[in-house]
mmCIF file with all atom_site columns, C-alpha atoms in Angstrom:
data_model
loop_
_atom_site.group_PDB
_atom_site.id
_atom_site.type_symbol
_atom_site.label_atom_id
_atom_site.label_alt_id
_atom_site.label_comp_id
_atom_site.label_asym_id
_atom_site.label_entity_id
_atom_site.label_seq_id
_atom_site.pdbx_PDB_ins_code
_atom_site.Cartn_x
_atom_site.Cartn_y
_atom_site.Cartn_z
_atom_site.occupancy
_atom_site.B_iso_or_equiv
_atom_site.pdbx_formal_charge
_atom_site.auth_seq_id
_atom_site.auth_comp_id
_atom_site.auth_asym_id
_atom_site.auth_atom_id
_atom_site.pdbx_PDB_model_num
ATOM 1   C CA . UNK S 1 1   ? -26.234 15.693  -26.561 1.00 49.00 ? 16  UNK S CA 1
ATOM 2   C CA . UNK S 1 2   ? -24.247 18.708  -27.089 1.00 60.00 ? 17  UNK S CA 1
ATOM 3   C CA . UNK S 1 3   ? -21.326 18.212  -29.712 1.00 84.00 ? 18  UNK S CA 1
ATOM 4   C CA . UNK S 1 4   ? -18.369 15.572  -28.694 1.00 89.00 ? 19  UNK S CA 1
ATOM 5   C CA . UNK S 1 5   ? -14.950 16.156  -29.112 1.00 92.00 ? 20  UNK S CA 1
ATOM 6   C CA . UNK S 1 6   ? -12.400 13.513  -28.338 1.00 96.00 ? 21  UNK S CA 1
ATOM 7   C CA . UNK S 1 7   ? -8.897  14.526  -27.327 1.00 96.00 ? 22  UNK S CA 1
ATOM 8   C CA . UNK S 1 8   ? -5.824  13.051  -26.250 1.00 97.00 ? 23  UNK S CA 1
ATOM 9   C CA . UNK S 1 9   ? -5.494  13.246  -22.204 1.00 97.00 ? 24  UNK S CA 1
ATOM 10  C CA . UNK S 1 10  ? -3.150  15.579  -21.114 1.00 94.00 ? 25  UNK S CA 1
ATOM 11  C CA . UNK S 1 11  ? -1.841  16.763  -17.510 1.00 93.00 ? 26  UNK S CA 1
ATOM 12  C CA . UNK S 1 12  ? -4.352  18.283  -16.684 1.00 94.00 ? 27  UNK S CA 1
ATOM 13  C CA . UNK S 1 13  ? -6.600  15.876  -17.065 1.00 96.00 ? 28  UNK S CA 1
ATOM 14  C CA . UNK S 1 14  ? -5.073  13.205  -14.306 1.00 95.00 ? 29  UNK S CA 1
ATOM 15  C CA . UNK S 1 15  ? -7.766  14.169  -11.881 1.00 95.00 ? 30  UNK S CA 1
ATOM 16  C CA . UNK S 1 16  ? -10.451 13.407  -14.207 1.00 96.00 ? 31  UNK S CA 1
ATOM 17  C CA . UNK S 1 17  ? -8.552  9.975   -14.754 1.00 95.00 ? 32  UNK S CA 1
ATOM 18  C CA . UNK S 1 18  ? -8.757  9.384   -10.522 1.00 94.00 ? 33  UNK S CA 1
ATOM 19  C CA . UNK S 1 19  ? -12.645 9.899   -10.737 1.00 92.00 ? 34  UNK S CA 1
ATOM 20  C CA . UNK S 1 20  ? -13.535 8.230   -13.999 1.00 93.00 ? 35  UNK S CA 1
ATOM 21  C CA . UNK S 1 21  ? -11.284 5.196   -12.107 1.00 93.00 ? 36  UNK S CA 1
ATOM 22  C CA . UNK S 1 22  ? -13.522 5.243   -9.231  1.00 89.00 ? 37  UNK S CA 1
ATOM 23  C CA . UNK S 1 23  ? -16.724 5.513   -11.900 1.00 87.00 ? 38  UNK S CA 1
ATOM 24  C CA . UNK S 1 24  ? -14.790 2.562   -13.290 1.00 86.00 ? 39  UNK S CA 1
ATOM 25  C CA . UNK S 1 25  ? -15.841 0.287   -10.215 1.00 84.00 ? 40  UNK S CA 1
ATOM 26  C CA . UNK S 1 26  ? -18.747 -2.101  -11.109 1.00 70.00 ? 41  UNK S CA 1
ATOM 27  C CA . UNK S 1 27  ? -21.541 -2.308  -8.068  1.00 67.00 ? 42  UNK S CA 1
ATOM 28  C CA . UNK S 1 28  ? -24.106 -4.699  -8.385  1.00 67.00 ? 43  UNK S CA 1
ATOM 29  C CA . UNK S 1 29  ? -27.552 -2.833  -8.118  1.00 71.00 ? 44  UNK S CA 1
ATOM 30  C CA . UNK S 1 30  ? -28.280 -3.069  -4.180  1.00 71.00 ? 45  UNK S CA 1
ATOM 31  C CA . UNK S 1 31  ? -24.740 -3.789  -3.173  1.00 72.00 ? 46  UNK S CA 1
ATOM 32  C CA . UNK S 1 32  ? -23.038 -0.990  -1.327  1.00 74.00 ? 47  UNK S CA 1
ATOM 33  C CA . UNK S 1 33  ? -20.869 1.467   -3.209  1.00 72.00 ? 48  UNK S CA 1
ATOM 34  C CA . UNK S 1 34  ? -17.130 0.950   -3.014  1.00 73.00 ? 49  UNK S CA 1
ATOM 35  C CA . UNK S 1 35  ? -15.439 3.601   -0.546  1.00 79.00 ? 50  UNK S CA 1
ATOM 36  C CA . UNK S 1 36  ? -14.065 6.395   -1.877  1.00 78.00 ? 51  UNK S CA 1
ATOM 37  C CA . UNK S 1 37  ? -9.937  5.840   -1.063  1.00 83.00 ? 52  UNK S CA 1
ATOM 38  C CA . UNK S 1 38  ? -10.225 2.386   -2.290  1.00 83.00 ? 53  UNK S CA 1
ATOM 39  C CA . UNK S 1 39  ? -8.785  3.430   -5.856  1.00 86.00 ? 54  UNK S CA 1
ATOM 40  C CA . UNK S 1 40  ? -5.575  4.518   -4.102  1.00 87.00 ? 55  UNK S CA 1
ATOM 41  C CA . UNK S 1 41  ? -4.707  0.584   -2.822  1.00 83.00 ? 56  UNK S CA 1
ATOM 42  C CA . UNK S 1 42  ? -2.342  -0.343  -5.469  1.00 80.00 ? 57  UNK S CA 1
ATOM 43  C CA . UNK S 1 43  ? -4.213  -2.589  -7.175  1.00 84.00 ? 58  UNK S CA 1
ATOM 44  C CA . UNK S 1 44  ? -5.904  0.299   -8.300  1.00 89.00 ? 59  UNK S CA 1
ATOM 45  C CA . UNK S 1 45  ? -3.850  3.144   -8.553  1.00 90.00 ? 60  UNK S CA 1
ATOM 46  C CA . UNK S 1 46  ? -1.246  1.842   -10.990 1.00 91.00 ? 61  UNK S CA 1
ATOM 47  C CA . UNK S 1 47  ? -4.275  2.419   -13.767 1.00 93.00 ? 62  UNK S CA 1
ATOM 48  C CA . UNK S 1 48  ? -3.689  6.147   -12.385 1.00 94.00 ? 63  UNK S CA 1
ATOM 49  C CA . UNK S 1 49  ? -0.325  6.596   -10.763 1.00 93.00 ? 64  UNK S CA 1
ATOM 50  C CA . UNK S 1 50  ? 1.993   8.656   -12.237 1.00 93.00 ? 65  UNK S CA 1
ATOM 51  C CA . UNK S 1 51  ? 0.090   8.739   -15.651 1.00 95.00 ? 66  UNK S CA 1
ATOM 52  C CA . UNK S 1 52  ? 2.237   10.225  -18.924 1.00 93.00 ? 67  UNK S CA 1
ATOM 53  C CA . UNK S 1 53  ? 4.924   7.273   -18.314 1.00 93.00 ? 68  UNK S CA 1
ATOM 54  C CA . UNK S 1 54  ? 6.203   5.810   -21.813 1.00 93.00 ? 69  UNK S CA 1
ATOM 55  C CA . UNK S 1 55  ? 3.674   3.926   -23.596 1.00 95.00 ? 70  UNK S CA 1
ATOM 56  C CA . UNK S 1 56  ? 0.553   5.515   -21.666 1.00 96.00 ? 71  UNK S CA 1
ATOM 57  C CA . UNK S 1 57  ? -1.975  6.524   -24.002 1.00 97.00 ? 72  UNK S CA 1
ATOM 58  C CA . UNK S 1 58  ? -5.866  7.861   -23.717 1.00 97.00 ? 73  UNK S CA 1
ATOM 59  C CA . UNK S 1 59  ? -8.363  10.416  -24.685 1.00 98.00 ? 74  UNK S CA 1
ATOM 60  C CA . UNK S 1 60  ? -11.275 11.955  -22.853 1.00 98.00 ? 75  UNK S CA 1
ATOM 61  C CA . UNK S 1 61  ? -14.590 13.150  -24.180 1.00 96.00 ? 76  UNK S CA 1
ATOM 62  C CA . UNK S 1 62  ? -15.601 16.275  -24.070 1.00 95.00 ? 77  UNK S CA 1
ATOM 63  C CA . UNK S 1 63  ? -18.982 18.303  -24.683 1.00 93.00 ? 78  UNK S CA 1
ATOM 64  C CA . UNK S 1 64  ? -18.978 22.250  -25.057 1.00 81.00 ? 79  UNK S CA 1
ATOM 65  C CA . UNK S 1 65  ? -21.589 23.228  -22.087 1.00 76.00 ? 80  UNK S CA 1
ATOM 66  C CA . UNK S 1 66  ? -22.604 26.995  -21.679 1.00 72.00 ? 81  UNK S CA 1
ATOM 67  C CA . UNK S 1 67  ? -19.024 27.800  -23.132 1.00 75.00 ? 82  UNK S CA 1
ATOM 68  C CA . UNK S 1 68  ? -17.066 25.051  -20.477 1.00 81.00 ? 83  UNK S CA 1
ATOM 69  C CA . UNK S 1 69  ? -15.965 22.352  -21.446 1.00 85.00 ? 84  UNK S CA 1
ATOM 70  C CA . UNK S 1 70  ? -16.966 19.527  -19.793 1.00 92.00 ? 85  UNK S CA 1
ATOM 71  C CA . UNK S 1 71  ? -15.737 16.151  -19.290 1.00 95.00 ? 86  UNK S CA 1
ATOM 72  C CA . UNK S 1 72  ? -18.348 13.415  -20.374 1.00 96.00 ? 87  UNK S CA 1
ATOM 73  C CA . UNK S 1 73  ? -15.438 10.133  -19.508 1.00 96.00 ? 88  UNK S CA 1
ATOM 74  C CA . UNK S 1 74  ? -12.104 8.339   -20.237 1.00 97.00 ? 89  UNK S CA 1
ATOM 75  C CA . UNK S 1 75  ? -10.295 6.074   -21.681 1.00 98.00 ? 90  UNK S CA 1
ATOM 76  C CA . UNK S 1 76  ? -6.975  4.828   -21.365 1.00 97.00 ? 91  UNK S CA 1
ATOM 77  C CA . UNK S 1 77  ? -4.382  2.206   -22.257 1.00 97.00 ? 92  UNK S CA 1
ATOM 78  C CA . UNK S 1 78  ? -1.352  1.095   -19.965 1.00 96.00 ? 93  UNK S CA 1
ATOM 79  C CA . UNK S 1 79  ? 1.335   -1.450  -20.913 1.00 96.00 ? 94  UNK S CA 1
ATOM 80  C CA . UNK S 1 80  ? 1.940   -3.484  -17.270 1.00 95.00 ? 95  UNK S CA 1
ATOM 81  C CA . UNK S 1 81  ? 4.052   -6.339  -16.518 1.00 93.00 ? 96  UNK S CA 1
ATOM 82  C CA . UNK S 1 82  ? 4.030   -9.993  -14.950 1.00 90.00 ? 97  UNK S CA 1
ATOM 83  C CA . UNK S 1 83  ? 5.050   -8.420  -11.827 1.00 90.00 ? 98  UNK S CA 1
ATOM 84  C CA . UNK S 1 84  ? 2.800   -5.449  -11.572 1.00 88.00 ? 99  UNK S CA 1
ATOM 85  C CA . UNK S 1 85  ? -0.322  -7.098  -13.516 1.00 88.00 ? 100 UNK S CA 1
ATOM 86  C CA . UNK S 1 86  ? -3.660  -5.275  -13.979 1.00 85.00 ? 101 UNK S CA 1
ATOM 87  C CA . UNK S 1 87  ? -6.854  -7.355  -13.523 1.00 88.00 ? 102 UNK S CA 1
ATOM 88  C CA . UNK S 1 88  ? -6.879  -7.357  -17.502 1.00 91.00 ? 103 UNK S CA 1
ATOM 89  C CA . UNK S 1 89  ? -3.220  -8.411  -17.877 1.00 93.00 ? 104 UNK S CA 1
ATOM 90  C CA . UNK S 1 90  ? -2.627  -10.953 -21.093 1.00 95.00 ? 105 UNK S CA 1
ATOM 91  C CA . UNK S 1 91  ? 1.041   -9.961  -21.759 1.00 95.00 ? 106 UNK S CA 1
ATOM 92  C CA . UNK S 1 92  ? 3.848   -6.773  -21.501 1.00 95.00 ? 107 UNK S CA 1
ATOM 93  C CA . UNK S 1 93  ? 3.176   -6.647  -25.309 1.00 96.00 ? 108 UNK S CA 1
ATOM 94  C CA . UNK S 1 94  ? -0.361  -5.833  -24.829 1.00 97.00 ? 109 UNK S CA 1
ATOM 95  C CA . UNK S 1 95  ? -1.774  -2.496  -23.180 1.00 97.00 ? 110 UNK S CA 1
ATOM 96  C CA . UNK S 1 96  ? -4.670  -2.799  -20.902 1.00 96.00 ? 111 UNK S CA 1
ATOM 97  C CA . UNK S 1 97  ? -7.786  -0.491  -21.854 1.00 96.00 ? 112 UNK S CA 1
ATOM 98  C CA . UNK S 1 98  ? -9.757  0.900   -19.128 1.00 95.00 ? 113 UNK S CA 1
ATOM 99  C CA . UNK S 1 99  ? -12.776 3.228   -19.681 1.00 95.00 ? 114 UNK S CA 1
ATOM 100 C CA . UNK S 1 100 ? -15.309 5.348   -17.807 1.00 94.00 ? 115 UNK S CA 1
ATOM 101 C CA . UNK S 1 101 ? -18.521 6.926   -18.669 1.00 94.00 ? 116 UNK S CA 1
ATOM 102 C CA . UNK S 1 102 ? -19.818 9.484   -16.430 1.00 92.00 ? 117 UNK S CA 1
ATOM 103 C CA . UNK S 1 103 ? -23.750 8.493   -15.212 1.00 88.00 ? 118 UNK S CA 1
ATOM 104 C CA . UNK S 1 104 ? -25.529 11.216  -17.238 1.00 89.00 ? 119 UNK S CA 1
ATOM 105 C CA . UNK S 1 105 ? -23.662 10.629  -20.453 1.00 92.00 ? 120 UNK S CA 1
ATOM 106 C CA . UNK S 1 106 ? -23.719 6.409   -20.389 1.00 87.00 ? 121 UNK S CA 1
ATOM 107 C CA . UNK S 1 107 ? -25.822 5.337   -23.258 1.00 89.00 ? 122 UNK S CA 1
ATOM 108 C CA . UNK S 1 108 ? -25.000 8.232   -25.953 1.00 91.00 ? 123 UNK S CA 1
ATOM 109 C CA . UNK S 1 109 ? -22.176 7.207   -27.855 1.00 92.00 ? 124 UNK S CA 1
ATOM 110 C CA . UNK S 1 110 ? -19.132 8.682   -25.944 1.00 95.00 ? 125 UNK S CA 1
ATOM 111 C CA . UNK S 1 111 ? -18.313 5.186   -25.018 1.00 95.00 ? 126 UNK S CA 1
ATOM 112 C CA . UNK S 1 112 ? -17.976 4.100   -28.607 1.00 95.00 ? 127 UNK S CA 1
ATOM 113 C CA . UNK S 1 113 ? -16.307 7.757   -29.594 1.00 96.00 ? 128 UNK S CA 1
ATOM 114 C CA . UNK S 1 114 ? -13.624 6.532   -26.801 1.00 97.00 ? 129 UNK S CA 1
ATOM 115 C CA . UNK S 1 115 ? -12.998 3.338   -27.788 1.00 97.00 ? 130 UNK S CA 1
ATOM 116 C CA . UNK S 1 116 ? -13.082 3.970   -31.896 1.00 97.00 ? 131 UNK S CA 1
ATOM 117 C CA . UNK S 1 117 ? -10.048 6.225   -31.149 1.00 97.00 ? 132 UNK S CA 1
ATOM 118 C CA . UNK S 1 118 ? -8.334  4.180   -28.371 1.00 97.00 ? 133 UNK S CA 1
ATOM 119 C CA . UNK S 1 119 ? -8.575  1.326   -31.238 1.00 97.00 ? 134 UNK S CA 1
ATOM 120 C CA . UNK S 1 120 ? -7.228  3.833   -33.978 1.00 97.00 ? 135 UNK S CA 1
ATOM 121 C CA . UNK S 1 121 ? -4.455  4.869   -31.701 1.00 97.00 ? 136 UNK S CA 1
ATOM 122 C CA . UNK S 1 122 ? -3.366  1.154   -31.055 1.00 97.00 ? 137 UNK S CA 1
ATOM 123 C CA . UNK S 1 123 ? -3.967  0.634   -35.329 1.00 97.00 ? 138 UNK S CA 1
ATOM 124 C CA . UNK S 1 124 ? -1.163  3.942   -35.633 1.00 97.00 ? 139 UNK S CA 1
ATOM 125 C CA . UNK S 1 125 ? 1.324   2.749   -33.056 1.00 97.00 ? 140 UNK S CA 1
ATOM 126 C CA . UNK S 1 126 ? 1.566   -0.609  -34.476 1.00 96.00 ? 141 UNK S CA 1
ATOM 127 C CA . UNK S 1 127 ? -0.007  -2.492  -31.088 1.00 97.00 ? 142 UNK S CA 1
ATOM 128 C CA . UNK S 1 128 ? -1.846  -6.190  -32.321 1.00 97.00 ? 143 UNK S CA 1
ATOM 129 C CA . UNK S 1 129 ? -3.816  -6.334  -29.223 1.00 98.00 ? 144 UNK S CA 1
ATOM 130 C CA . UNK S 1 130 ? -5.488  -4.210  -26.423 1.00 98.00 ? 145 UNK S CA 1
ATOM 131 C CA . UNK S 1 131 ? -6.926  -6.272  -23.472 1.00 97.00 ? 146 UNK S CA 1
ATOM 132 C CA . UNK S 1 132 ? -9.628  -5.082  -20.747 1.00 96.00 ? 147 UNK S CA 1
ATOM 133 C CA . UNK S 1 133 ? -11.531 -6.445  -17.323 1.00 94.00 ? 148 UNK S CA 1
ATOM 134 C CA . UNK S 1 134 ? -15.124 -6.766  -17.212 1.00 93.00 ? 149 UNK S CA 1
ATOM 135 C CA . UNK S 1 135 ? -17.493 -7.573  -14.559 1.00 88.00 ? 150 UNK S CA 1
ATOM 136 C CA . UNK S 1 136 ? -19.702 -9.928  -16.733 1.00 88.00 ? 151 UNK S CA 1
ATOM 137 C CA . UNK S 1 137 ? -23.069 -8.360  -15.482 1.00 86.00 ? 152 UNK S CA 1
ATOM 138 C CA . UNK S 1 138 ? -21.861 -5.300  -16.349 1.00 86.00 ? 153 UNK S CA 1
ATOM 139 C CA . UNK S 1 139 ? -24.139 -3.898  -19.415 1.00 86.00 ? 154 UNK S CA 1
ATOM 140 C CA . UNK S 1 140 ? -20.530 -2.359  -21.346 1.00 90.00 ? 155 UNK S CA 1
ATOM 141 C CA . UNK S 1 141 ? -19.738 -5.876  -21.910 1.00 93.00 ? 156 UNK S CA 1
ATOM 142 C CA . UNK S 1 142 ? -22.095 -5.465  -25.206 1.00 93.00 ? 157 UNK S CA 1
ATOM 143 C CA . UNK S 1 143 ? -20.284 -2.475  -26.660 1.00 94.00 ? 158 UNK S CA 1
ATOM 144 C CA . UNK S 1 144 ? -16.954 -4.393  -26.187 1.00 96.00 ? 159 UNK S CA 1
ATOM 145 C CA . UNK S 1 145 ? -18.031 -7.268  -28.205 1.00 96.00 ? 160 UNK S CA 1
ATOM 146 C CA . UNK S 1 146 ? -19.233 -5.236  -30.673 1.00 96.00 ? 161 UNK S CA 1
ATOM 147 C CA . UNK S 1 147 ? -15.414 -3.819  -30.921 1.00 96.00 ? 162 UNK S CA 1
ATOM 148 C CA . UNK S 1 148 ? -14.663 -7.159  -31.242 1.00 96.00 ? 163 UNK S CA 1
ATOM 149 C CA . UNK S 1 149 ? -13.516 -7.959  -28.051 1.00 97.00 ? 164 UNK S CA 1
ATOM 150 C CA . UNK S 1 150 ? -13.489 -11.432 -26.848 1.00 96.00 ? 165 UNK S CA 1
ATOM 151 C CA . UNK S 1 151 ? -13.592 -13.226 -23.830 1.00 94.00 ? 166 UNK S CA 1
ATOM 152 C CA . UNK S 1 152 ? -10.102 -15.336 -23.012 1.00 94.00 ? 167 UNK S CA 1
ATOM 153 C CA . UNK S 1 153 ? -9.937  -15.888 -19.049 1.00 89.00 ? 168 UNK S CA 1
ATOM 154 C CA . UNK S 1 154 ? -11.332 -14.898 -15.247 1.00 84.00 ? 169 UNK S CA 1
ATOM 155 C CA . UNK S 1 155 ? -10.048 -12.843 -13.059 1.00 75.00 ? 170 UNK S CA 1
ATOM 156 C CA . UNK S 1 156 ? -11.153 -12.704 -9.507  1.00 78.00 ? 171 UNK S CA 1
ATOM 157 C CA . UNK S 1 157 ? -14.713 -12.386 -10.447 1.00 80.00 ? 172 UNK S CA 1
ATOM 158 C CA . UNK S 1 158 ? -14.388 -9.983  -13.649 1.00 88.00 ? 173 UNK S CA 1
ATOM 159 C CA . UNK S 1 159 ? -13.862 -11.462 -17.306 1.00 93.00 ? 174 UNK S CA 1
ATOM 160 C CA . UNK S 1 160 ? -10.707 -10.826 -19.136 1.00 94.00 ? 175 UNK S CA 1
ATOM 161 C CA . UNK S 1 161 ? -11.663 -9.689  -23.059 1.00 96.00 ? 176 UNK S CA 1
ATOM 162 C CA . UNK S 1 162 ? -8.884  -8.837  -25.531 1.00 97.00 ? 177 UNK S CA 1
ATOM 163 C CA . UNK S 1 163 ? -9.472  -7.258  -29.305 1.00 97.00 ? 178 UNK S CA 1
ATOM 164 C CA . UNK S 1 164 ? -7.108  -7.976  -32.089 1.00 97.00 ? 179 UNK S CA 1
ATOM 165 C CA . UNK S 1 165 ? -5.635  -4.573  -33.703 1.00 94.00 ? 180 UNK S CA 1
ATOM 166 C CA . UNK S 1 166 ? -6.981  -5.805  -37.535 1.00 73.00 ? 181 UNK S CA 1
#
């Protein structure tokens, strides 16, 4: 693949974020795609909504393609609360990571490009955990543990993994 830079998300970035969320959304193979809008129910848009708040943090990969750049996927952290939980919620103390690949670039290292500097980010800001949801048949679930994440709860049907900031 062409060469990889990863870059902290800016403005103009957010609608990458919106599609990268809906890339986000695990189908089983032979189940029917989710619909389009769903990632604006708000259980799905907080990952999105008003992105830049105060403790938001992410970067996006991107490849230099006939002198465009071009956005390969995402990754992003969001603190939540009790009240506004995300499906990977442990604690306020402890961001939630969500990441997207897009189809053509899943198995080429921009997923582990993401999360090396999502977990260096954390390391520099002084954050002891970062927490994620996982559908367990879901083949990312590998490259998590491999980061270190571990499995500490359900929920709905997705598994809850958190990584310790070492």
């Amino acid at each position: 693949m062409t060469d990889i830079v990863v870059r902290p998300i800016d403005e103009r970035d957010v609608p990458f974020l919106w599609e990268m969320l809906y890339a986000s959304l695990y189908t089983r193979e032979g189940d029917e795609p989710f619909e389009r809008d769903v990632i604006h129910s708000p259980g799905l848009s907080k990952y999105v909504d008003g992105w830049g708040r105060e403790g938001d943090f992410g970067f996006v990969a991107v490849a230099k393609q006939e002198g465009q750049d071009r956005r390969l996927g995402s990754i992003t952290l969001r603190f939540f609360d009790e009240q506004n939980a995300g499906f990977g919620y442990v604690n306020a103390e402890t961001p939630e990571m969500g990441m997207a690949i897009i189809e053509e670039a899943r198995g080429k290292g921009v997923g582990t490009r993401l999360i090396q500097a999502a977990l260096e980010e954390a390391k520099q800001r002084d954050i002891a955990a970062v927490s994620l949801s996982v559908d367990p048949d879901n083949e990312a679930i590998r490259l998590y543990r491999r980061f270190g994440f571990i499995e500490v709860g359900m929920c709905d049907t997705s598994v809850t993994m958190v990584c310790a900031i070492q």
